[in-house]
Coordinates of N, CA and C in Angstrom, one line a residue:
Chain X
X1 N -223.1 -39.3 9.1 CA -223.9 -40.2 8.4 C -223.5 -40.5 7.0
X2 N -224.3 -41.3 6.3 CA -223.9 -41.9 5.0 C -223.9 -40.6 4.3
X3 N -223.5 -40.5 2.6 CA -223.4 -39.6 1.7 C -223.1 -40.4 0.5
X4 N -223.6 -40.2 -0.4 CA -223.8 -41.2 -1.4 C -223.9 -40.1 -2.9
X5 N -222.3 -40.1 -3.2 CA -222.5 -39.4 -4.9 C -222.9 -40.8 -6.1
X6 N -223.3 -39.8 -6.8 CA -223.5 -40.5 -8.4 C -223.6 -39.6 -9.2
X7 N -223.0 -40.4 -10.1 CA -222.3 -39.6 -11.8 C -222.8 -40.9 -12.9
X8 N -222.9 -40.0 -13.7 CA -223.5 -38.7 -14.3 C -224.9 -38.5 -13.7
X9 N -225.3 -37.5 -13.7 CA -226.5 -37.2 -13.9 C -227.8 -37.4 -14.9
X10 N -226.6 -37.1 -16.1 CA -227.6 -37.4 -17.5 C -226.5 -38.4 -17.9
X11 N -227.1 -39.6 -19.1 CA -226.3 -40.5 -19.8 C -227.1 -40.6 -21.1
X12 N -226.5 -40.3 -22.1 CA -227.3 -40.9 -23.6 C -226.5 -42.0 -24.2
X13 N -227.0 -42.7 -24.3 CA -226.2 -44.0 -25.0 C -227.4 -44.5 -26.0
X14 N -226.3 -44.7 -27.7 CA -226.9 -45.5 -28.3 C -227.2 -46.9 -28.3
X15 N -228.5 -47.2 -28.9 CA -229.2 -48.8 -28.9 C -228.2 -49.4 -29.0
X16 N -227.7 -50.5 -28.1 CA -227.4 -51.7 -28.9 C -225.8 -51.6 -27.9
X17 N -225.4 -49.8 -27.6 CA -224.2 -49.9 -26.6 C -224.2 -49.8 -25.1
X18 N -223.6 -50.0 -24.1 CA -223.0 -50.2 -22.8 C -223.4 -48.5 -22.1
X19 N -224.0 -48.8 -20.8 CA -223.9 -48.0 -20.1 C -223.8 -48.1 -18.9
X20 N -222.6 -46.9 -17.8 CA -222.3 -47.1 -16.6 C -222.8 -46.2 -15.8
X21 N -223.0 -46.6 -15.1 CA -223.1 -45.3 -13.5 C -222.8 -45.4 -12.5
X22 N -221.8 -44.6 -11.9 CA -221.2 -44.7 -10.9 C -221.4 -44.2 -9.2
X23 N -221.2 -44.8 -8.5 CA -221.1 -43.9 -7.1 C -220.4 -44.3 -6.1
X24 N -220.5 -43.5 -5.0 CA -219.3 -43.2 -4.4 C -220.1 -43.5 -2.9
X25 N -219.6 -44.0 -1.9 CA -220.8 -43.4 -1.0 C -219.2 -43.6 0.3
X26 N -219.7 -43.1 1.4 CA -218.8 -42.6 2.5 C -218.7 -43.4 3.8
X27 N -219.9 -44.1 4.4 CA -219.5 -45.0 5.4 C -219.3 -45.7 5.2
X28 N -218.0 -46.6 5.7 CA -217.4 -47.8 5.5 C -218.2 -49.0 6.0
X29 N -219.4 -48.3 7.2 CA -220.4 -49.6 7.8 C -220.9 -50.3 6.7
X30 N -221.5 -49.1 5.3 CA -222.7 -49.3 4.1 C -222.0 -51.0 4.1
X31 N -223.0 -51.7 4.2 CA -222.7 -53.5 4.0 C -224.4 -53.9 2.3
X32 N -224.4 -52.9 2.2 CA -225.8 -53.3 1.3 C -225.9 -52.2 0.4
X33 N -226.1 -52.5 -1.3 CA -225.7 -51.8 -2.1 C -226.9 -51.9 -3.3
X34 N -228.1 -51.2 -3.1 CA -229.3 -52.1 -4.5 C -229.0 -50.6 -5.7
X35 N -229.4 -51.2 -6.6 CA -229.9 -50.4 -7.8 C -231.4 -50.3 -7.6
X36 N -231.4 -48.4 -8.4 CA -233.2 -48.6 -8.6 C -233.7 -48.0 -9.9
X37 N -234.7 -48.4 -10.7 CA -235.0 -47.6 -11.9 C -236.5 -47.0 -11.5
X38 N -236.4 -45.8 -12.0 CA -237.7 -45.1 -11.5 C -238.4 -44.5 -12.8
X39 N -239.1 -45.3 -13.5 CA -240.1 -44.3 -14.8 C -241.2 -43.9 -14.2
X40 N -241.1 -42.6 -15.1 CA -242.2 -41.8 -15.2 C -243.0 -42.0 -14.4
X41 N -243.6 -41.5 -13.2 CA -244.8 -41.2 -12.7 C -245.0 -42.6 -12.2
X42 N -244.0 -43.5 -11.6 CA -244.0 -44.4 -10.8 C -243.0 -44.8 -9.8
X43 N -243.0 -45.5 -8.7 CA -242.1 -45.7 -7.8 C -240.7 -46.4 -7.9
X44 N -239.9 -45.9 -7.4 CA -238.5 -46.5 -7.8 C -238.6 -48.1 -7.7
X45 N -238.0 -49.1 -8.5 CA -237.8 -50.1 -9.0 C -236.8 -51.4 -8.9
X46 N -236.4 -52.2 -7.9 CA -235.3 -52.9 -7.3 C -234.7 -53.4 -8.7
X47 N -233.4 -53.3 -9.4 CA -233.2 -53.9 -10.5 C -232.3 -55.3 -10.2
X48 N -231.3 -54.9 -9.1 CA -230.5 -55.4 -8.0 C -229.4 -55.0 -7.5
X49 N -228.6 -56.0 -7.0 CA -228.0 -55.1 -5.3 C -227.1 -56.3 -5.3
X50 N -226.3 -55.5 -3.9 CA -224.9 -56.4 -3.8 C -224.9 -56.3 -2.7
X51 N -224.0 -57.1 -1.8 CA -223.8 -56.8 -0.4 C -222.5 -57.0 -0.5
X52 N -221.5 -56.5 0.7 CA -220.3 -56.3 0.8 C -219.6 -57.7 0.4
X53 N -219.9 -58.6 1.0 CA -218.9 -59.6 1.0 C -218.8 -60.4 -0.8
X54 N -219.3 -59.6 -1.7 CA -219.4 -59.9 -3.0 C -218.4 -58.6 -4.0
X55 N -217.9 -59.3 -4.8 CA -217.5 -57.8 -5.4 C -218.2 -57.5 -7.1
X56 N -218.9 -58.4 -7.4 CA -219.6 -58.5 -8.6 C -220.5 -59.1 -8.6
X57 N -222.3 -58.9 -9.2 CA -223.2 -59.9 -9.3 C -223.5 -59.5 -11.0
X58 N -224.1 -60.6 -11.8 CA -224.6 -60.4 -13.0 C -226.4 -60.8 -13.0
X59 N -226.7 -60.0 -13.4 CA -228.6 -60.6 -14.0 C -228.5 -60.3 -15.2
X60 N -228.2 -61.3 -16.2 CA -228.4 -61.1 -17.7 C -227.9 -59.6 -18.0
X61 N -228.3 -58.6 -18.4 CA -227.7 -57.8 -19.0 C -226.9 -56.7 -18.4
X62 N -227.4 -56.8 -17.1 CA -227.2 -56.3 -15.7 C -226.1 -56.4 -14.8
X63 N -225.3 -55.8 -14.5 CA -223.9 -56.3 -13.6 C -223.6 -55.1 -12.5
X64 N -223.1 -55.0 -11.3 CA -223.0 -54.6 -10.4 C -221.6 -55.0 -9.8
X65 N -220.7 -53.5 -9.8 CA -219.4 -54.2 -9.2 C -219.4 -53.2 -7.4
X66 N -218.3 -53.7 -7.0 CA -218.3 -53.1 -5.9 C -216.4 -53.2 -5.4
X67 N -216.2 -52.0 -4.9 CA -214.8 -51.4 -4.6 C -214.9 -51.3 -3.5
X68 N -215.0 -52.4 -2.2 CA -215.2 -52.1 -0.7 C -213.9 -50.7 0.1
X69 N -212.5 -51.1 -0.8 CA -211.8 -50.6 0.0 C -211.7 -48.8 -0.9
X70 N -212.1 -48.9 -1.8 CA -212.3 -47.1 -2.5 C -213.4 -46.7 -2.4
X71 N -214.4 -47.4 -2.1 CA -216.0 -47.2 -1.5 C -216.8 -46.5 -2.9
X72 N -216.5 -47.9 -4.0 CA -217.8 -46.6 -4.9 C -218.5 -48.5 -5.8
X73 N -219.3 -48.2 -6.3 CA -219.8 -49.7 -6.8 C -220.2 -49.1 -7.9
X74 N -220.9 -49.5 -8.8 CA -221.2 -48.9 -10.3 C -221.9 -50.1 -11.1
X75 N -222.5 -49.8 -11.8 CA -223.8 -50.5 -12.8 C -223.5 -50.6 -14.5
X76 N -223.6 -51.9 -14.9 CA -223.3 -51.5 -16.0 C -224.6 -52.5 -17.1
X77 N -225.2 -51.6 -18.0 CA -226.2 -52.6 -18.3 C -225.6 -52.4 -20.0
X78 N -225.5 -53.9 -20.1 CA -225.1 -53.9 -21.4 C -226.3 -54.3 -22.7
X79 N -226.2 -54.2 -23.8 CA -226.7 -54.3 -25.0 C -228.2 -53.6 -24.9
X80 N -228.1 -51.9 -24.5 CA -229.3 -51.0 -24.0 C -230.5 -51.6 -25.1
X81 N -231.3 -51.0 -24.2 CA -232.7 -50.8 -25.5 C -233.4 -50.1 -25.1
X82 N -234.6 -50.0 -25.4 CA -235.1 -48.5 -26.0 C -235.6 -47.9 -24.0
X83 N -236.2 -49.2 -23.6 CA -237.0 -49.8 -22.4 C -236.2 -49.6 -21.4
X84 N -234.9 -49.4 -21.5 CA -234.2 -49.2 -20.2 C -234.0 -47.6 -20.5
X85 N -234.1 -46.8 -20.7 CA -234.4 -45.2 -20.9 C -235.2 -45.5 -19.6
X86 N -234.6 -44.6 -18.5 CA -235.4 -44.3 -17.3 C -234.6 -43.7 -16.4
X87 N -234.8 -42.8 -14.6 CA -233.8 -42.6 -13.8 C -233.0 -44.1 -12.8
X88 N -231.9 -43.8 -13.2 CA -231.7 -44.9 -11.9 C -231.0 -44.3 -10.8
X89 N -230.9 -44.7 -9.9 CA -230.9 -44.4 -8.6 C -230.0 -45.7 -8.1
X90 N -228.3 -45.2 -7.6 CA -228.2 -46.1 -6.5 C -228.1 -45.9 -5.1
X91 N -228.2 -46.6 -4.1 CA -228.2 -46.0 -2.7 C -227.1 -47.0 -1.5
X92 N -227.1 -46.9 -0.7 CA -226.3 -47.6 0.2 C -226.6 -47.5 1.7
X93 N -226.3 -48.5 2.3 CA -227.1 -48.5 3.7 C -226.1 -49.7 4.6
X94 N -226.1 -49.5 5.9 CA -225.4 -50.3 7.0 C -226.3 -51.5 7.2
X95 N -227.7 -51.8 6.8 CA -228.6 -52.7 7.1 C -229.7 -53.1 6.2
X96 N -229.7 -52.6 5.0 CA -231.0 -52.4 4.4 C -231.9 -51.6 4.4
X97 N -231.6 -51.1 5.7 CA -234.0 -50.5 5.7 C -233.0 -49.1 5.3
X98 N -232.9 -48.7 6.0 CA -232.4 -46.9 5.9 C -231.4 -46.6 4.7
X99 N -231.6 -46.7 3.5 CA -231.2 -46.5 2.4 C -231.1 -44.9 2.4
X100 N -229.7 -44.3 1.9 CA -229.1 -43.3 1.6 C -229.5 -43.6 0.0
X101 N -230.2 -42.3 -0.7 CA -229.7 -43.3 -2.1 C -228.7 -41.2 -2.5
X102 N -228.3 -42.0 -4.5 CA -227.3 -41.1 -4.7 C -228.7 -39.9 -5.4
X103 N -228.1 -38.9 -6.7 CA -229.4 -38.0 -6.7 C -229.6 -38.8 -7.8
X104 N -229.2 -39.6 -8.9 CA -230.0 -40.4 -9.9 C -229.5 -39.8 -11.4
X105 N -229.2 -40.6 -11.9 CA -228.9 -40.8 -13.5 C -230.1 -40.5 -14.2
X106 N -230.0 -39.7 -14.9 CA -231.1 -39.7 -16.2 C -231.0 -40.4 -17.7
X107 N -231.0 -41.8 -17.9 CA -230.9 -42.4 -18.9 C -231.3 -42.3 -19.8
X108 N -231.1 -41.8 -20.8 CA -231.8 -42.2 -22.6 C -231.4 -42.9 -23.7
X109 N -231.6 -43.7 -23.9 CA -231.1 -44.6 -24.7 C -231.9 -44.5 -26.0
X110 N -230.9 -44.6 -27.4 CA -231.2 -43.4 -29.1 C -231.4 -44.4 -29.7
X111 N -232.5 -44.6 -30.5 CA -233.0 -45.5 -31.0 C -231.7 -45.6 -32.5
Chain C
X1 N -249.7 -61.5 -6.1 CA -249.6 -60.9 -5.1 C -249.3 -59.4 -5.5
X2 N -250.3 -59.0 -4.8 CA -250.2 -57.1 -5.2 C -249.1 -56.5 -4.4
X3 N -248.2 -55.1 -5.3 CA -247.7 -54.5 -4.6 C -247.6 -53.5 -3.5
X4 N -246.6 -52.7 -3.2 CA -247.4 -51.6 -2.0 C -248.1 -50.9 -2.9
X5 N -249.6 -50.7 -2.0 CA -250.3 -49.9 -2.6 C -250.7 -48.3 -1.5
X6 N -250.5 -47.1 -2.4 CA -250.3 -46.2 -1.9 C -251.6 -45.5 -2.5
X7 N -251.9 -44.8 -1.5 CA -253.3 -43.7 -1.9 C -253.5 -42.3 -1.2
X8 N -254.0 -41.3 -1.5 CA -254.4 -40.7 -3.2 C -253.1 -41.0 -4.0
X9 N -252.9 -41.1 -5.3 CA -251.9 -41.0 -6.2 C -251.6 -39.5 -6.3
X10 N -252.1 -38.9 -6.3 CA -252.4 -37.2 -6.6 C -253.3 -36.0 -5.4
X11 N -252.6 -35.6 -4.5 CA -253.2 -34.9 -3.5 C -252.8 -33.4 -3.5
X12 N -254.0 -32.6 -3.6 CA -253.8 -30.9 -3.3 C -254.3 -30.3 -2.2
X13 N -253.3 -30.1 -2.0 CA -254.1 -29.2 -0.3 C -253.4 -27.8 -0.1
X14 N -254.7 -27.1 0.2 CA -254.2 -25.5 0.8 C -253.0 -25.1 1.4
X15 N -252.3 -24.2 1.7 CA -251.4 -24.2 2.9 C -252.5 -23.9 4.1
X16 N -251.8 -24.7 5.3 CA -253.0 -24.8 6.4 C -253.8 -26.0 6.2
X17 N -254.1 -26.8 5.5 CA -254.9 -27.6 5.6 C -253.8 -29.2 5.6
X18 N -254.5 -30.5 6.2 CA -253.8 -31.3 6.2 C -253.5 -32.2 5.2
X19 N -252.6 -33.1 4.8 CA -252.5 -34.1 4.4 C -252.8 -35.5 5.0
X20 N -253.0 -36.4 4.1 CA -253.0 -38.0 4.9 C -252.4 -38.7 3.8
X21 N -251.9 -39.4 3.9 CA -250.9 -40.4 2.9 C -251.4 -41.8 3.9
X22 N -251.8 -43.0 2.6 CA -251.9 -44.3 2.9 C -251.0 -45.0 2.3
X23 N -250.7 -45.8 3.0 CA -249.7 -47.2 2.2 C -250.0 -48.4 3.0
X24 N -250.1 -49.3 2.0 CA -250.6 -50.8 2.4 C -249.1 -51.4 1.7
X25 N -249.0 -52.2 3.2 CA -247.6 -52.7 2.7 C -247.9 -54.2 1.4
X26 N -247.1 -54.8 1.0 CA -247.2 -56.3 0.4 C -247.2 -57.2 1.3
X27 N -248.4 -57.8 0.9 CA -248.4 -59.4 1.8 C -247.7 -60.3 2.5
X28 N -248.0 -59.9 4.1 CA -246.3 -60.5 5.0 C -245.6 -59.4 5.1
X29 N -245.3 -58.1 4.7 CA -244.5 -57.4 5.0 C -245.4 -57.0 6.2
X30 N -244.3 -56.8 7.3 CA -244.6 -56.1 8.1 C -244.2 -54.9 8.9
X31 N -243.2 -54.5 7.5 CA -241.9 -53.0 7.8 C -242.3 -52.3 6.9
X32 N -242.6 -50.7 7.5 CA -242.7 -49.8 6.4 C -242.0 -48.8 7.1
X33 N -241.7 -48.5 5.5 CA -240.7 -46.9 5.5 C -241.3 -45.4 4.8
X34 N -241.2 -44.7 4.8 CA -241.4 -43.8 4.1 C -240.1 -42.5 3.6
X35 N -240.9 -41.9 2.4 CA -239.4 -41.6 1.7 C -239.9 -40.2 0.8
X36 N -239.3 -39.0 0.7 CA -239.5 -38.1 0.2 C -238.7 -37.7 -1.0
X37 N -238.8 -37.4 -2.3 CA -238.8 -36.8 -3.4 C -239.0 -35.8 -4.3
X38 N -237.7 -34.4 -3.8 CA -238.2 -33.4 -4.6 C -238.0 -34.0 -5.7
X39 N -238.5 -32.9 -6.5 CA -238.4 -32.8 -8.5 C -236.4 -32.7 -8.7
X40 N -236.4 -34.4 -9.4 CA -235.1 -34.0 -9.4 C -233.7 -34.5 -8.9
X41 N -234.6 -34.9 -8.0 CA -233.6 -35.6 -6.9 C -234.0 -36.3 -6.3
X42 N -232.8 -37.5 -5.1 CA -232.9 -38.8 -5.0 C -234.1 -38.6 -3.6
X43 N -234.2 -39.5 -3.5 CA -235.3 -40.2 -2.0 C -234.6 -39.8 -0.8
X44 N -235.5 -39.6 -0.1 CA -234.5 -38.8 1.3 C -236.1 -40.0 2.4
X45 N -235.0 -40.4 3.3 CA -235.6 -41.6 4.2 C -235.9 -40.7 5.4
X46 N -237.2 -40.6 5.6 CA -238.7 -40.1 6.8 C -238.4 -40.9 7.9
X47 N -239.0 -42.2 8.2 CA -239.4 -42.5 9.0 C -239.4 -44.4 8.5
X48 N -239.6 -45.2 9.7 CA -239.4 -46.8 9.6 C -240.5 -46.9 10.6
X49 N -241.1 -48.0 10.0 CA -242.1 -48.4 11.1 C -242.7 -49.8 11.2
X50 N -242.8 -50.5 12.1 CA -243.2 -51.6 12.0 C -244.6 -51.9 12.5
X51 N -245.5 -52.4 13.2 CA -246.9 -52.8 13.4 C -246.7 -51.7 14.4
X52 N -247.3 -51.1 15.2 CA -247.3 -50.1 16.1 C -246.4 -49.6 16.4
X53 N -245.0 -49.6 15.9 CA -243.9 -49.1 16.6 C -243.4 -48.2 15.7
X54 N -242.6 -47.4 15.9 CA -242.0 -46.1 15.0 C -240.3 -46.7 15.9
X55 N -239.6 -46.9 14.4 CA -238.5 -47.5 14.9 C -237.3 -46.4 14.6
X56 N -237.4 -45.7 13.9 CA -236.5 -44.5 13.3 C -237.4 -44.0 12.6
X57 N -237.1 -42.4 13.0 CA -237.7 -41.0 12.9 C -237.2 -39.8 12.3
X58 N -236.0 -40.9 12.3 CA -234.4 -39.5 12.4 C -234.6 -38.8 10.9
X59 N -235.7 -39.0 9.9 CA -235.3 -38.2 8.4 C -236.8 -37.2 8.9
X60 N -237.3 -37.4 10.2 CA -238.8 -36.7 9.8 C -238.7 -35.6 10.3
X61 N -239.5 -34.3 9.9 CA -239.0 -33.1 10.6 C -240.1 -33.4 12.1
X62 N -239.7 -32.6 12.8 CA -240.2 -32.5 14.6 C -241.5 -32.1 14.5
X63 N -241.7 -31.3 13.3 CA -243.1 -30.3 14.0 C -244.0 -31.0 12.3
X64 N -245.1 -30.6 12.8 CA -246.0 -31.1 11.8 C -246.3 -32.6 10.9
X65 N -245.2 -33.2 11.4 CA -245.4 -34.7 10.2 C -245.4 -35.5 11.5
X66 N -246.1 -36.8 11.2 CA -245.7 -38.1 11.9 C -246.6 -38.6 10.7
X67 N -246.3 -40.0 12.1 CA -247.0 -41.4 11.0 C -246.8 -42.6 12.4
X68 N -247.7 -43.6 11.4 CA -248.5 -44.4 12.4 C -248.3 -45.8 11.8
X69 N -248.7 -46.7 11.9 CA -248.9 -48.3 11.2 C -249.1 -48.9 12.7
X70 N -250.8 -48.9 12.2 CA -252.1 -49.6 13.3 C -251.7 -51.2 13.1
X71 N -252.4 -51.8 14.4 CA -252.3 -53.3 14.4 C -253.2 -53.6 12.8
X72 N -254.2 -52.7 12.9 CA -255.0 -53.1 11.6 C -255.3 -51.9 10.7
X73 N -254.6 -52.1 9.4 CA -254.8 -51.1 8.6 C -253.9 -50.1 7.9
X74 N -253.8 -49.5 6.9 CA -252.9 -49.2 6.7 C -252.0 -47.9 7.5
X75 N -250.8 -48.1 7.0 CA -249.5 -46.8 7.4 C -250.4 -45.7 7.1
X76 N -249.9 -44.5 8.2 CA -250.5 -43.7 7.3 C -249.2 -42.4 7.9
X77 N -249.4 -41.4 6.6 CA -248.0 -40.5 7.0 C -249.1 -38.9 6.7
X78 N -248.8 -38.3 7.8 CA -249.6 -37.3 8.8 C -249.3 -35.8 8.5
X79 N -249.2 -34.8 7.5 CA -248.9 -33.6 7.5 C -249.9 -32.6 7.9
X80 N -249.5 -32.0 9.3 CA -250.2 -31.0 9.3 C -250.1 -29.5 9.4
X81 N -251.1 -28.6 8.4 CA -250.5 -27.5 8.5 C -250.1 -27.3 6.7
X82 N -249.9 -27.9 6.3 CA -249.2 -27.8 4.9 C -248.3 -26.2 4.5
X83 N -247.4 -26.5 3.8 CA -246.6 -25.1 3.6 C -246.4 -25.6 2.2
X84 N -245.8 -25.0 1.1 CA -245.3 -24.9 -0.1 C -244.2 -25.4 0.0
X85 N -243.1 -25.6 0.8 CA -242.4 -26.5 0.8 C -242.2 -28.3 0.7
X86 N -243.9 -28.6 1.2 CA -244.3 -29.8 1.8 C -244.6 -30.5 0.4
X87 N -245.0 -29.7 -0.8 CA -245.0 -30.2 -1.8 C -244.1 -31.4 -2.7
X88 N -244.0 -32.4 -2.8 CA -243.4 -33.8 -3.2 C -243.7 -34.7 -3.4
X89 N -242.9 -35.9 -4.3 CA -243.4 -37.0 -3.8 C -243.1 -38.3 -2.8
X90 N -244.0 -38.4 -2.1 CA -243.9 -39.4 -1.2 C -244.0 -40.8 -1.1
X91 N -243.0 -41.4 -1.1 CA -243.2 -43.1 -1.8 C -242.9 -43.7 -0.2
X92 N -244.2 -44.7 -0.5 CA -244.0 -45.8 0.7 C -242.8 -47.3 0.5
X93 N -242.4 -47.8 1.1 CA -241.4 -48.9 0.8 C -241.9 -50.0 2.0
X94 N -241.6 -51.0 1.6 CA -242.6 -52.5 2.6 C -241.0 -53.5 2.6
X95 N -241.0 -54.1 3.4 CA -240.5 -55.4 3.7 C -240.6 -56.4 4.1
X96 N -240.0 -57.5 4.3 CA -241.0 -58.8 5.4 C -239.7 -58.8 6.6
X97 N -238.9 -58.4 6.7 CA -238.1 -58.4 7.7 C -236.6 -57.1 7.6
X98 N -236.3 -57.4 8.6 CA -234.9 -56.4 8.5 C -233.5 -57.0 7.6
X99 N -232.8 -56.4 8.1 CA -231.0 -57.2 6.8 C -231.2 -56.9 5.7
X100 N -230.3 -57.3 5.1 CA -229.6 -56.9 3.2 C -230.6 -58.2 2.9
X101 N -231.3 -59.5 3.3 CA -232.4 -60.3 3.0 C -233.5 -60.1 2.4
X102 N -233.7 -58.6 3.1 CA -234.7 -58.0 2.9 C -235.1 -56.8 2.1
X103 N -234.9 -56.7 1.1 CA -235.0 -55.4 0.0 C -236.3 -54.6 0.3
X104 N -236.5 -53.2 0.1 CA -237.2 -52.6 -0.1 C -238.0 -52.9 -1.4
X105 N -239.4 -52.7 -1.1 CA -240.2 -52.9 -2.6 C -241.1 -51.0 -2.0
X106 N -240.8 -50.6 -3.7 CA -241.5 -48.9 -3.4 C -243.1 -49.0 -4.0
X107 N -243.9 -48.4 -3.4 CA -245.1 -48.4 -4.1 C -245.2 -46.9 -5.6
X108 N -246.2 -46.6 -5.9 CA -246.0 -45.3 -6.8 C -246.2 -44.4 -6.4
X109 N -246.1 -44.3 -4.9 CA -246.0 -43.2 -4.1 C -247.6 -42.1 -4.6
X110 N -247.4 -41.3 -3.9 CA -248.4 -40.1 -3.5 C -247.9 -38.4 -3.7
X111 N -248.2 -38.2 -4.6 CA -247.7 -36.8 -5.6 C -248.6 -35.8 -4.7
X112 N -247.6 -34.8 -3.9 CA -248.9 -33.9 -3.0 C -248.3 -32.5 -3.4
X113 N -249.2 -32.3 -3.8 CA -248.8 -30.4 -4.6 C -249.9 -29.5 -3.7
X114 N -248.7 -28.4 -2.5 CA -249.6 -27.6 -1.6 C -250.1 -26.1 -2.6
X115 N -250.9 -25.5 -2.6 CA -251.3 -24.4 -3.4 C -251.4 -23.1 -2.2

């Protein structure tokens, strides 16, 4: 079945600079690829996603690349603020519904 | 339009005694999943389910858990027996159809601490 690393675990980045997280994941089927942010004492959070036949999407601060043939995709949110301090979580899946995710980034972002 | 909404937020139960987890999917969804979270770590995938049907099972253990989604009313995810293991949180996920079209949306899940 799927297996889905991510690194770092913890990230501190100051205000104002770039932060990435990476993962790796193992079936070559995985065709679907979302980000998720999960604060405190609430349910993980769709930020966005990629599907195979893309190798980059942007949302404003937000970007998502993808390495189909080294199998790792990675997040990179640029110009942090205080608000994006949270876990994110990426995961991977052959269809959507059955999401492998990775164990999750611990973000802080230094005022 | 309201999100999944999941209930109790906060559940304690004995070892030996049962759990019941609710989730109401979002309006039009008619796919639900459910999803477990120790302290710590990522989401591990239970169970898929659509209007009466249990479509994949393959994350649930055999003995003690199931789950349901009635023609009317909400999902509901079934622990019985409780052990100190079972302790976690449990987040429900809704869809309106299958494919990468179709994203998961998580509700705030159901925090169940067995004593």
């Amino acid at each position: 079945g799927e297996n889905v690393e991510q690194h770092p675990s913890t990230l501190s980045v100051q205000e104002g600079d770039s932060a990435v997280i990476k993962c790796t994941y193992s079936d070559s089927a995985s065709n679907y690829f979302p980000w998720y942010k999960q604060e405190l004492g609430k349910g993980p959070q769709l930020i966005i996603d990629i599907r195979s036949n893309v190798g980059e999407k942007k949302d404003q601060r937000i970007a998502v690349t993808l390495n189909k043939t080294a199998k790792h995709f990675s997040l990179h949110i640029t110009e942090t603020q205080p608000e994006d301090s949270a876990v994110y979580f990426c995961a991977a899946s052959p269809g959507a519904q059955k999401l492998v995710f990775g164990q999750g980034t611990r973000l802080t972002i230094n005022p | 339009n309201a999100g999944v909404m999941q209930n109790p937020r906060h559940l304690v139960r004995r070892r030996g005694q049962e759990a019941r987890l609710r989730c109401s999917p979002m309006k039009g969804h008619s796919h639900v999943y459910w999803y477990r979270q120790l302290p710590e770590e990522g989401l591990k995938f239970m169970v898929y389910l659509q209007k009466e049907n249990i479509i994949d099972e393959s994350g649930m253990p055999k003995e003690r858990f199931s789950a349901e989604f009635p023609k009317e009313g909400p999902s509901i995810l079934r622990i019985q027996q409780v052990v100190r293991g079972d302790s976690a949180a449990y987040f429900c996920a809704s869809s309106p159809g299958q494919g990468v079209n179709s994203p998961l949306h998580f509700g705030n899940g159901t925090r169940l601490t067995v004593t």
